[in-house]
mmCIF file of C-alpha atoms in Angstrom:
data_model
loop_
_atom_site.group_PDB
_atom_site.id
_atom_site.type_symbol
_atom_site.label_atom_id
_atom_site.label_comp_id
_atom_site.label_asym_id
_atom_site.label_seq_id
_atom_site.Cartn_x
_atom_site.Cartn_y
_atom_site.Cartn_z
ATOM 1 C CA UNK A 11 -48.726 163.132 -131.509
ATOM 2 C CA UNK A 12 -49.619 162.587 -127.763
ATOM 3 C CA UNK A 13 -47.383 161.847 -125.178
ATOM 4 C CA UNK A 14 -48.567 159.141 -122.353
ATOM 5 C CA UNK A 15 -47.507 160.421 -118.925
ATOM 6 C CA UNK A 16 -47.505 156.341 -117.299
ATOM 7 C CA UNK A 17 -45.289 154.427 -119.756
ATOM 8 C CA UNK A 18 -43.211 157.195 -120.152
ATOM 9 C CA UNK A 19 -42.931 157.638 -116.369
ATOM 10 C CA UNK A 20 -41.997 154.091 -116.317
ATOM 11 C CA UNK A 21 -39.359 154.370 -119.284
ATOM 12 C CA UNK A 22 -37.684 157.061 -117.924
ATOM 13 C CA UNK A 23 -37.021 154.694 -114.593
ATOM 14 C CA UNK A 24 -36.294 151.496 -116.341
ATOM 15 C CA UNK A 25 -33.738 153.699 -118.246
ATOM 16 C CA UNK A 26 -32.001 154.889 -115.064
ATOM 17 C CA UNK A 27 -31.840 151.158 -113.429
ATOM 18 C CA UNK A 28 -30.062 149.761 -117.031
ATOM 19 C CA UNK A 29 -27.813 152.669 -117.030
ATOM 20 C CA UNK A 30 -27.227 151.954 -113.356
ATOM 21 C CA UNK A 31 -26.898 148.306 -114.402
ATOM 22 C CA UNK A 32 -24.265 148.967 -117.311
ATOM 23 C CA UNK A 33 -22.019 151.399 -114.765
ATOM 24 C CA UNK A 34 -22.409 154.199 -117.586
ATOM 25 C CA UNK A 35 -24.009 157.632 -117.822
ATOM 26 C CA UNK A 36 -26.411 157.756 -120.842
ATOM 27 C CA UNK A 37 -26.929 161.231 -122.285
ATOM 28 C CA UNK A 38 -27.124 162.935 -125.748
ATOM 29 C CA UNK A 39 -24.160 164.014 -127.167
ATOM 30 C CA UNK A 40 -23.332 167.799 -127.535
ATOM 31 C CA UNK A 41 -19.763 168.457 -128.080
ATOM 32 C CA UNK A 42 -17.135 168.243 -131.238
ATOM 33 C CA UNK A 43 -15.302 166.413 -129.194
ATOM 34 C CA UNK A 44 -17.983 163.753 -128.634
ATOM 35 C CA UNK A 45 -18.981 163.591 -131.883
ATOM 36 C CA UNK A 46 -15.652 162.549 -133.040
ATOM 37 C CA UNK A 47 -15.255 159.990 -130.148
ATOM 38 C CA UNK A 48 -18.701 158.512 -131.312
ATOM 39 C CA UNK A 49 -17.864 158.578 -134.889
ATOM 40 C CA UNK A 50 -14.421 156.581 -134.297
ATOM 41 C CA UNK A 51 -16.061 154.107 -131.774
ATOM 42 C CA UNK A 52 -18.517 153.406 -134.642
ATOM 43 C CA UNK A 53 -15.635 152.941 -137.224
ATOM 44 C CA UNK A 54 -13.640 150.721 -135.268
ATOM 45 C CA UNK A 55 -16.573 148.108 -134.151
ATOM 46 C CA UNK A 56 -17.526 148.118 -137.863
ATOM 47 C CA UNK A 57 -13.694 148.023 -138.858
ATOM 48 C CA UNK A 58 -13.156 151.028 -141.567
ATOM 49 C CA UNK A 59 -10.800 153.850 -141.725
ATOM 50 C CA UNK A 60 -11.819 157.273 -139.585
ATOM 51 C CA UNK A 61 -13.087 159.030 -142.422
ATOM 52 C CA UNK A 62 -15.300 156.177 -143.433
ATOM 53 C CA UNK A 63 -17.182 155.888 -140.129
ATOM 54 C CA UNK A 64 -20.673 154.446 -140.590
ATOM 55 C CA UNK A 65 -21.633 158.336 -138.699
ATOM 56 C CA UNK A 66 -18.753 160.619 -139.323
ATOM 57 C CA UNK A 67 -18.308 163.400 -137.054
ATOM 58 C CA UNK A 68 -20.249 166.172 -138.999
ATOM 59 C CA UNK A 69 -23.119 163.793 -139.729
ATOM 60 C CA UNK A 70 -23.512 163.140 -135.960
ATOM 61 C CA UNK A 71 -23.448 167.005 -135.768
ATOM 62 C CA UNK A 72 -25.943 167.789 -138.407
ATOM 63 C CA UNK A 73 -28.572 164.871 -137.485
ATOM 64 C CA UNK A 74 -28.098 166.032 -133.514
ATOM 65 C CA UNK A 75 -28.814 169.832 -134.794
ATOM 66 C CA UNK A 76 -31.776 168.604 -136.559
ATOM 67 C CA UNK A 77 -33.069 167.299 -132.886
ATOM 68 C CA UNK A 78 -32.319 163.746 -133.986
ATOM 69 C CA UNK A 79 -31.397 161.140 -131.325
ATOM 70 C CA UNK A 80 -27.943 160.920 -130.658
ATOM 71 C CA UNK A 81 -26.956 159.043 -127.312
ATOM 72 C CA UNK A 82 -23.821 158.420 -125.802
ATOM 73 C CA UNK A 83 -23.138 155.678 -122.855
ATOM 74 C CA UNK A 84 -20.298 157.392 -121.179
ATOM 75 C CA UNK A 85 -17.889 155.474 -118.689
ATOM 76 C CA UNK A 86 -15.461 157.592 -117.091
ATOM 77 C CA UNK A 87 -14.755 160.395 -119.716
ATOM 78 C CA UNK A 88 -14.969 158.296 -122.601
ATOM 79 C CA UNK A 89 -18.020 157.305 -125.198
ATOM 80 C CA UNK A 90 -18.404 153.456 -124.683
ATOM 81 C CA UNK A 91 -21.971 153.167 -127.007
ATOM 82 C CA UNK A 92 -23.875 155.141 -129.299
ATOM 83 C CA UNK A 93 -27.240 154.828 -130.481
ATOM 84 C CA UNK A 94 -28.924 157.071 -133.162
ATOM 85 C CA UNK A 95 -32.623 157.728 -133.932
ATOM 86 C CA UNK A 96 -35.010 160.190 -136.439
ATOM 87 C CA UNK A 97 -38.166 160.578 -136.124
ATOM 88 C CA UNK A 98 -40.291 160.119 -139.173
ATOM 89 C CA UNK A 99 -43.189 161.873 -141.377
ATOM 90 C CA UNK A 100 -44.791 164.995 -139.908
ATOM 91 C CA UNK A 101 -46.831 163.798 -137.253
ATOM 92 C CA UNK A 102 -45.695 160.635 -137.226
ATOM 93 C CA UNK A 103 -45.411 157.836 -134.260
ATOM 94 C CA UNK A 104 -42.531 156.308 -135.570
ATOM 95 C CA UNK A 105 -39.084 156.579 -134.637
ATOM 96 C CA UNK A 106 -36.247 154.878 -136.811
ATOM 97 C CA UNK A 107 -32.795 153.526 -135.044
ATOM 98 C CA UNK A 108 -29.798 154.174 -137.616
ATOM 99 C CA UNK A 109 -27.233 152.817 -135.598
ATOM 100 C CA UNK A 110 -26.184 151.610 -132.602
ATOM 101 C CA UNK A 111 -22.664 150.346 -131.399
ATOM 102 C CA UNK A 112 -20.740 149.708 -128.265
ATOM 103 C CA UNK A 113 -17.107 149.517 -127.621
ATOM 104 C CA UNK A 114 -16.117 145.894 -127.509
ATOM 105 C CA UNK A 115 -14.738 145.824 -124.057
ATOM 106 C CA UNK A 116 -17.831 146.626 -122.748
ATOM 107 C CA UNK A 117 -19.697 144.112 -124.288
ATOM 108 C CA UNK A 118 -21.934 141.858 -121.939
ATOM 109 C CA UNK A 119 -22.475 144.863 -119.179
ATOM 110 C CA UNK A 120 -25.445 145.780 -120.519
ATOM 111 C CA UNK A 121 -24.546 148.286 -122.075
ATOM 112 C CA UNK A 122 -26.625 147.871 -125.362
ATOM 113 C CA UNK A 123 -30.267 147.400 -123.724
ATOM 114 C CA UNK A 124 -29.365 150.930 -121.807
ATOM 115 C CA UNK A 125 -28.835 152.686 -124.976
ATOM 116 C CA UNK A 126 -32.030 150.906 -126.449
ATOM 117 C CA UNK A 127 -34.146 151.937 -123.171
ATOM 118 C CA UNK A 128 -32.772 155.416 -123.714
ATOM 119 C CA UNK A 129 -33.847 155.903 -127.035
ATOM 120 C CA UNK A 130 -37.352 154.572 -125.964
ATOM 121 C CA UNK A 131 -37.339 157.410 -123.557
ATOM 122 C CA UNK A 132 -36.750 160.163 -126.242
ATOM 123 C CA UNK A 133 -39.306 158.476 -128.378
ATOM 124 C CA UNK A 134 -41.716 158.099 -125.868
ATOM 125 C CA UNK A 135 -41.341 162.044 -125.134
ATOM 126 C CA UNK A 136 -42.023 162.602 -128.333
ATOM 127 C CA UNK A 137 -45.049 161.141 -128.715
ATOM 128 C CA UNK A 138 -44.227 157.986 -130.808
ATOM 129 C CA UNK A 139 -45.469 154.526 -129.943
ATOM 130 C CA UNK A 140 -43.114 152.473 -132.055
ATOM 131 C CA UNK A 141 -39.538 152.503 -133.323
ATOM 132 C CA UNK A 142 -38.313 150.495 -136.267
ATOM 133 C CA UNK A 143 -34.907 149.239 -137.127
ATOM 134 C CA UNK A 144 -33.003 145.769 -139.101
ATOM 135 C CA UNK A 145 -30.823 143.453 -138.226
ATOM 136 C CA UNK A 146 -28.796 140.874 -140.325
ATOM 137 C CA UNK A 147 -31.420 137.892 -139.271
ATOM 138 C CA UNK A 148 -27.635 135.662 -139.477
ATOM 139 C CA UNK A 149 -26.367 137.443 -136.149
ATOM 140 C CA UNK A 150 -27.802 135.240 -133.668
ATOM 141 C CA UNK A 151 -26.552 137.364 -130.057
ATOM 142 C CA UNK A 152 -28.665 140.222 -132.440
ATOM 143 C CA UNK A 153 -31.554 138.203 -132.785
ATOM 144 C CA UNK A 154 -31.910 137.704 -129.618
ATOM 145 C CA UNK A 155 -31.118 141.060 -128.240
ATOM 146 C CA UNK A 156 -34.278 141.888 -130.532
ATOM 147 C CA UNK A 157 -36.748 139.368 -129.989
ATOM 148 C CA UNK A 158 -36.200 138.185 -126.573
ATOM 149 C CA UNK A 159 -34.566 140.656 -124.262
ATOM 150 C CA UNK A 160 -36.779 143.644 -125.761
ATOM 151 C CA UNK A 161 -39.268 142.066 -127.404
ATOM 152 C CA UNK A 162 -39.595 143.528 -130.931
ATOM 153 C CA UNK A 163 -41.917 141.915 -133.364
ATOM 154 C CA UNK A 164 -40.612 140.961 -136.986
ATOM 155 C CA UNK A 165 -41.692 142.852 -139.746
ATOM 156 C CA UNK A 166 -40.493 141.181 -142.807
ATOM 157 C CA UNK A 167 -37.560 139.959 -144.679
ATOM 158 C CA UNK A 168 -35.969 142.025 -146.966
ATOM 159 C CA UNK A 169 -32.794 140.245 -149.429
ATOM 160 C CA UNK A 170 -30.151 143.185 -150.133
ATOM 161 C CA UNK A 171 -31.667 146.092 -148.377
ATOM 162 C CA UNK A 172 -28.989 148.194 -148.570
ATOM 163 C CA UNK A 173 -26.662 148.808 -151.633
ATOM 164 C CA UNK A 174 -22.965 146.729 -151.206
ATOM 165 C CA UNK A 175 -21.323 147.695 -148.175
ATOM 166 C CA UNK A 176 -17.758 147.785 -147.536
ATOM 167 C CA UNK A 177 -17.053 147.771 -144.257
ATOM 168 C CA UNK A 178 -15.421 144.443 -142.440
ATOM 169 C CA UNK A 179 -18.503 143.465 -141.470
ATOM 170 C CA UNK A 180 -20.652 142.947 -144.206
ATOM 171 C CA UNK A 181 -18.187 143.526 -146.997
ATOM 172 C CA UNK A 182 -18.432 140.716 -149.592
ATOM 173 C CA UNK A 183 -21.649 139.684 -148.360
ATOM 174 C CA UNK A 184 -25.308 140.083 -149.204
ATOM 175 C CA UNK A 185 -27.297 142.657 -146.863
ATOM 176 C CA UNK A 186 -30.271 140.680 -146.278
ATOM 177 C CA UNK A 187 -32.195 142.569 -143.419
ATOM 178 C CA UNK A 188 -34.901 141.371 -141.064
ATOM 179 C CA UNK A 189 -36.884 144.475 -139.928
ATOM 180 C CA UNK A 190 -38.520 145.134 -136.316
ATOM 181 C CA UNK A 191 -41.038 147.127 -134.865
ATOM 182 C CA UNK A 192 -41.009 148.244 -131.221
ATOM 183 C CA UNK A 193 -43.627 148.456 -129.045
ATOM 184 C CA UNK A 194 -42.562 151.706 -126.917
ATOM 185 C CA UNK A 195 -45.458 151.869 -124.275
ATOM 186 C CA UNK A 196 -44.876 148.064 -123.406
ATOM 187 C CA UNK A 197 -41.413 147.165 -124.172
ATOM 188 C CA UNK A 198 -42.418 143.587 -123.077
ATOM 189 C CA UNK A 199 -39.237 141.064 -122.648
ATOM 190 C CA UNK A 200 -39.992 137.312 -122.962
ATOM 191 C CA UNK A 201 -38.567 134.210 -122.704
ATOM 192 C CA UNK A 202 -36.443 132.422 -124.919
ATOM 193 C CA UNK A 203 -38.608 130.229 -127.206
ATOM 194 C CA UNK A 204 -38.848 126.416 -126.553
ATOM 195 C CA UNK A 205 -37.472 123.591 -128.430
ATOM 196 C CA UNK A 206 -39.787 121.623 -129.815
ATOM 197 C CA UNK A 207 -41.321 122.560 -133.076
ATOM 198 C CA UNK A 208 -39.835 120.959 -136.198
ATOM 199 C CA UNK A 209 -36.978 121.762 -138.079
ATOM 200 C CA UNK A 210 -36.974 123.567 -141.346
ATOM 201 C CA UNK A 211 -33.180 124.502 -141.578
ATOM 202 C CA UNK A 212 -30.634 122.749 -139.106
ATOM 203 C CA UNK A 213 -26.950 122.705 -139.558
ATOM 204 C CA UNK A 214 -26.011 119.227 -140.784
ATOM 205 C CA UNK A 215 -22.138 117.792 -141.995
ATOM 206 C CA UNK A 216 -19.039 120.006 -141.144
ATOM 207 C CA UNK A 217 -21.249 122.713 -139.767
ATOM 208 C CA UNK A 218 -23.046 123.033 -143.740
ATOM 209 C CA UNK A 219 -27.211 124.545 -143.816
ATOM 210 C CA UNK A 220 -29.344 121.542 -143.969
ATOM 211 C CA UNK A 221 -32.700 122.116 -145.714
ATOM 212 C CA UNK A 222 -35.282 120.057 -144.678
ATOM 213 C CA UNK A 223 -37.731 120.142 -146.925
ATOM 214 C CA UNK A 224 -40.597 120.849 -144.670
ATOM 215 C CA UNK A 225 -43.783 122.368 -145.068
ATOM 216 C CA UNK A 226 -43.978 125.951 -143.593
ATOM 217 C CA UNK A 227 -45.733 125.604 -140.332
ATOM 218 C CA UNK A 228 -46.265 127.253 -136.962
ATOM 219 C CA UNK A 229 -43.944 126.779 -134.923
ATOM 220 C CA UNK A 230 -41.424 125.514 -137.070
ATOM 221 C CA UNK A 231 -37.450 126.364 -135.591
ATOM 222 C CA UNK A 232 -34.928 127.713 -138.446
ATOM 223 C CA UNK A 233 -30.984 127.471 -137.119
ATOM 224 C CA UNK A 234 -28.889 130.563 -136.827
ATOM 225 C CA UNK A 235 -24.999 130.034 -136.759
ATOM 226 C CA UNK A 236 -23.311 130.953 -132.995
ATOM 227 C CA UNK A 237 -20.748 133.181 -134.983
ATOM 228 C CA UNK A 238 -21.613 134.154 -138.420
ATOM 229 C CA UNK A 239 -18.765 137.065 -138.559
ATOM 230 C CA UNK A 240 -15.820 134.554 -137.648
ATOM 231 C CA UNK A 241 -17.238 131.978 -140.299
ATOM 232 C CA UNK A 242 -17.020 135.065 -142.992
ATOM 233 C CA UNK A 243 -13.579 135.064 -142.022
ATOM 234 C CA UNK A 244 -12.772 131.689 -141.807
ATOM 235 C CA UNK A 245 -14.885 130.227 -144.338
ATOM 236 C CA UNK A 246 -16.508 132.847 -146.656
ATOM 237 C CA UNK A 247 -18.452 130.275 -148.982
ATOM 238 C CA UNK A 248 -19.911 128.247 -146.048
ATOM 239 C CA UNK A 249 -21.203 131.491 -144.503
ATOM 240 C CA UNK A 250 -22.933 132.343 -148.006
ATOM 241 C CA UNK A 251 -24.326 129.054 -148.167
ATOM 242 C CA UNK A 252 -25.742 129.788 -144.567
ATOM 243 C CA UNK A 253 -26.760 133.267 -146.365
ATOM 244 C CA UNK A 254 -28.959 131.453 -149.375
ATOM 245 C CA UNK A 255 -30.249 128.747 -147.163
ATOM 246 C CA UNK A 256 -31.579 131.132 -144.187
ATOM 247 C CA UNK A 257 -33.420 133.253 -147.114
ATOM 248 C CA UNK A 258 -35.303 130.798 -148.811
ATOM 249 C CA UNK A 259 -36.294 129.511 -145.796
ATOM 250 C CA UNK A 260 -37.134 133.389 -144.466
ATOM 251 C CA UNK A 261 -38.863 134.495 -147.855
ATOM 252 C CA UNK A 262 -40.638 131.178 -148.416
ATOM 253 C CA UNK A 263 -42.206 131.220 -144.603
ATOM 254 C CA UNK A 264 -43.217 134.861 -145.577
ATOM 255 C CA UNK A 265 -45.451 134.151 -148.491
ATOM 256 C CA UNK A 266 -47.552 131.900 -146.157
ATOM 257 C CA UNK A 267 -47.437 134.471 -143.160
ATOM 258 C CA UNK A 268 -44.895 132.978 -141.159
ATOM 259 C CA UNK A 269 -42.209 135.144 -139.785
ATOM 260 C CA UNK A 270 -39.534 134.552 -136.571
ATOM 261 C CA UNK A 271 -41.603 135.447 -133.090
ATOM 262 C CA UNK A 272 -38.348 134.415 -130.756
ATOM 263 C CA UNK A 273 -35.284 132.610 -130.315
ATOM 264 C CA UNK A 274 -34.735 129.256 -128.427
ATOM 265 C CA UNK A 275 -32.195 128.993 -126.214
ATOM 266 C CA UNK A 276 -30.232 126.582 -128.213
ATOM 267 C CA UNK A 277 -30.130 128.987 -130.838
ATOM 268 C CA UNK A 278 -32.882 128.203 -133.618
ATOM 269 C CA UNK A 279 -35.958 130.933 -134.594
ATOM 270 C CA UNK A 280 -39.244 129.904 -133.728
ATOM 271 C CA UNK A 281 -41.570 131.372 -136.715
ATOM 272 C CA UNK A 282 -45.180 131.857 -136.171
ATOM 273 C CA UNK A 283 -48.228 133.731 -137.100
ATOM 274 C CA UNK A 284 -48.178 137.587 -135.947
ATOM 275 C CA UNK A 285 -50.778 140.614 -135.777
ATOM 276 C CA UNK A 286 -49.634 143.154 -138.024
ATOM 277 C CA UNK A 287 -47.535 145.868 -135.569
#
C-alpha cells in the first residue's frame, strides 16, 4: 500500500481543527483503565449490562494489540467517544469501522465527525484509500452524518445483516444495514439534497409509511422517520411497518441501480445513479 504525503497532510490538520472544535483530545487508547471506560461508554449508549458491552474490555485490548484502531475522544480525564477500525486483507486499501459511540451528553459538539476524521488519519497512514462501515438506513441524524457531513457513498442494502441482536437498540427488530464506502483522500462534505424529486415512500395518516407506488427513478426522495428509536419504544409495530416499507422501497430501487446519494433537509433520501466506489 502507498501512503500519499498531501491528503494525509491535510487529514492530519482537519483532524486537529474538529478535535479543537469538539473541546476533546483524540488519541488511541492504551491503558486497562481506558479500555474499561470505553467498553462501559459503549454499553451504556447501546443500553446492555457491563459484561455485554458491544467491545468489552479485553476485546478492546486484544484488537488494540493487534494494531487495530482504537480511538478515544477524551474530555477532562474521562473517555467521551470511541471509534474502532481493522484494516483488511494483506495489502489491502480498506479499512473497516466496527464501532463508534459517544457519550450522550456530548452529543451535538462535534464530537462524532472528530472521531471519524481521526480514524481517516490512521487509515490514511496506512496506506488505505477507503473505509467501509453500515448504518441502520432508519436512523435519519445517521444518515446524514454519513452522506452529507462526510460524504460517504452507499454501497448497497443489505435486510438482516447481522444475526438478532439484543441490545436496547435494535433488540426486537430486524438489522437491515445500508453499507458505505469512504473516500479517505477527499473526504468531500456536501450539501443537504434538495426537495424536489418525487415521492416513493412519504409518511401518510397517524405518522403510518405511505407507499406510493411509483416507478423507481432518479431522483426520487424516500422518507426517514425524525426518531425511529423512540417510535420502537412507543410504538413497536408502526416502527416495523416503517422497517418493511423502507426495504422494499431500498431493495426494489437496487435492482434498477438506484441507491440513496444524500439527505434533504426535510428529512427524505434522494436516490440516484452512482459510480461503483
Amino acid at each position: 500500500m502507498t501512503t500519499v504525503l498531501e491528503p494525509l497532510a491535510s487529514a492530519r490538520a482537519f483532524a486537529a481543527k474538529s478535535a479543537d472544535r469538539a473541546a476533546t483530545t483524540l488519541r488511541t487508547l492504551s491503558s486497562k483503565d481506558e479500555f474499561a471506560a470505553a467498553s462501559d461508554l459503549l454499553a451504556g449508549i447501546w443500553g446492555t449490562r457491563r459484561d455485554a458491552s458491544p467491545l468489552t474490555s479485553d476485546l478492546l485490548r486484544s484488537l488494540s494489540h493487534a494494531d487495530a484502531c482504537v480511538t478515544g475522544a477524551i474530555a477532562g480525564n474521562e473517555v467521551v467517544g470511541v471509534a474502532v477500525a481493522i484494516s483488511g486483507p494483506p495489502m489491502s486499501e480498506v479499512m473497516y469501522s466496527l464501532i463508534a459511540g459517544v457519550k450522550p451528553s456530548f452529543a451535538g459538539r462535534g464530537v462524532g465527525i472528530a472521531l471519524k476524521y481521526a480514524q481517516r488519519v490512521w487509515s490514511l497512514e496506512r496506506g488505505a484509500q477507503r473505509m467501509l462501515w453500515t448504518y441502520d438506513p432508519l436512523i435519519r441524524r445517521n444518515a446524514h452524518f454519513n452522506l452529507v457531513r462526510l460524504g460517504a457513498q452507499v454501497q448497497d442494502y443489505v435486510p438482516d445483516f447481522y444475526p438478532p441482536m439484543h441490545d436496547s437498540l435494535n433488540r426486537a427488530d430486524r438489522t437491515d444495514r445500508i453499507c458505505v464506502s469512504w473516500n479517505l483522500a477527499t473526504a468531500a462534505q456536501q450539501s443537504p439534497a434538495i426537495d424536489d424529486g418525487p415521492v416513493a415512500l412519504g409518511v401518510g395518516e397517524n405518522g403510518n409509511p405511505q407507499l406510493t407506488g411509483i416507478d423507481p427513478q432518479p431522483g426520487m426522495r424516500v422518507w426517514i422517520p425524525s426518531d425511529i428509536e423512540a417510535m420502537r419504544v412507543q410504538d413497536i409495530e408502526l416502527a416495523m411497518r416503517w422497517r418493511v416499507s423502507m426495504a422494499e422501497v431500498l431493495q426494489e430501487a437496487e435492482s434498477h441501480k438506484l441507491v440513496p446519494v444524500s439527505v434533504s433537509a426535510s428529512g427524505f433520501y434522494v436516490l440516484d445513479k452512482v459510480s461503483a466506489a
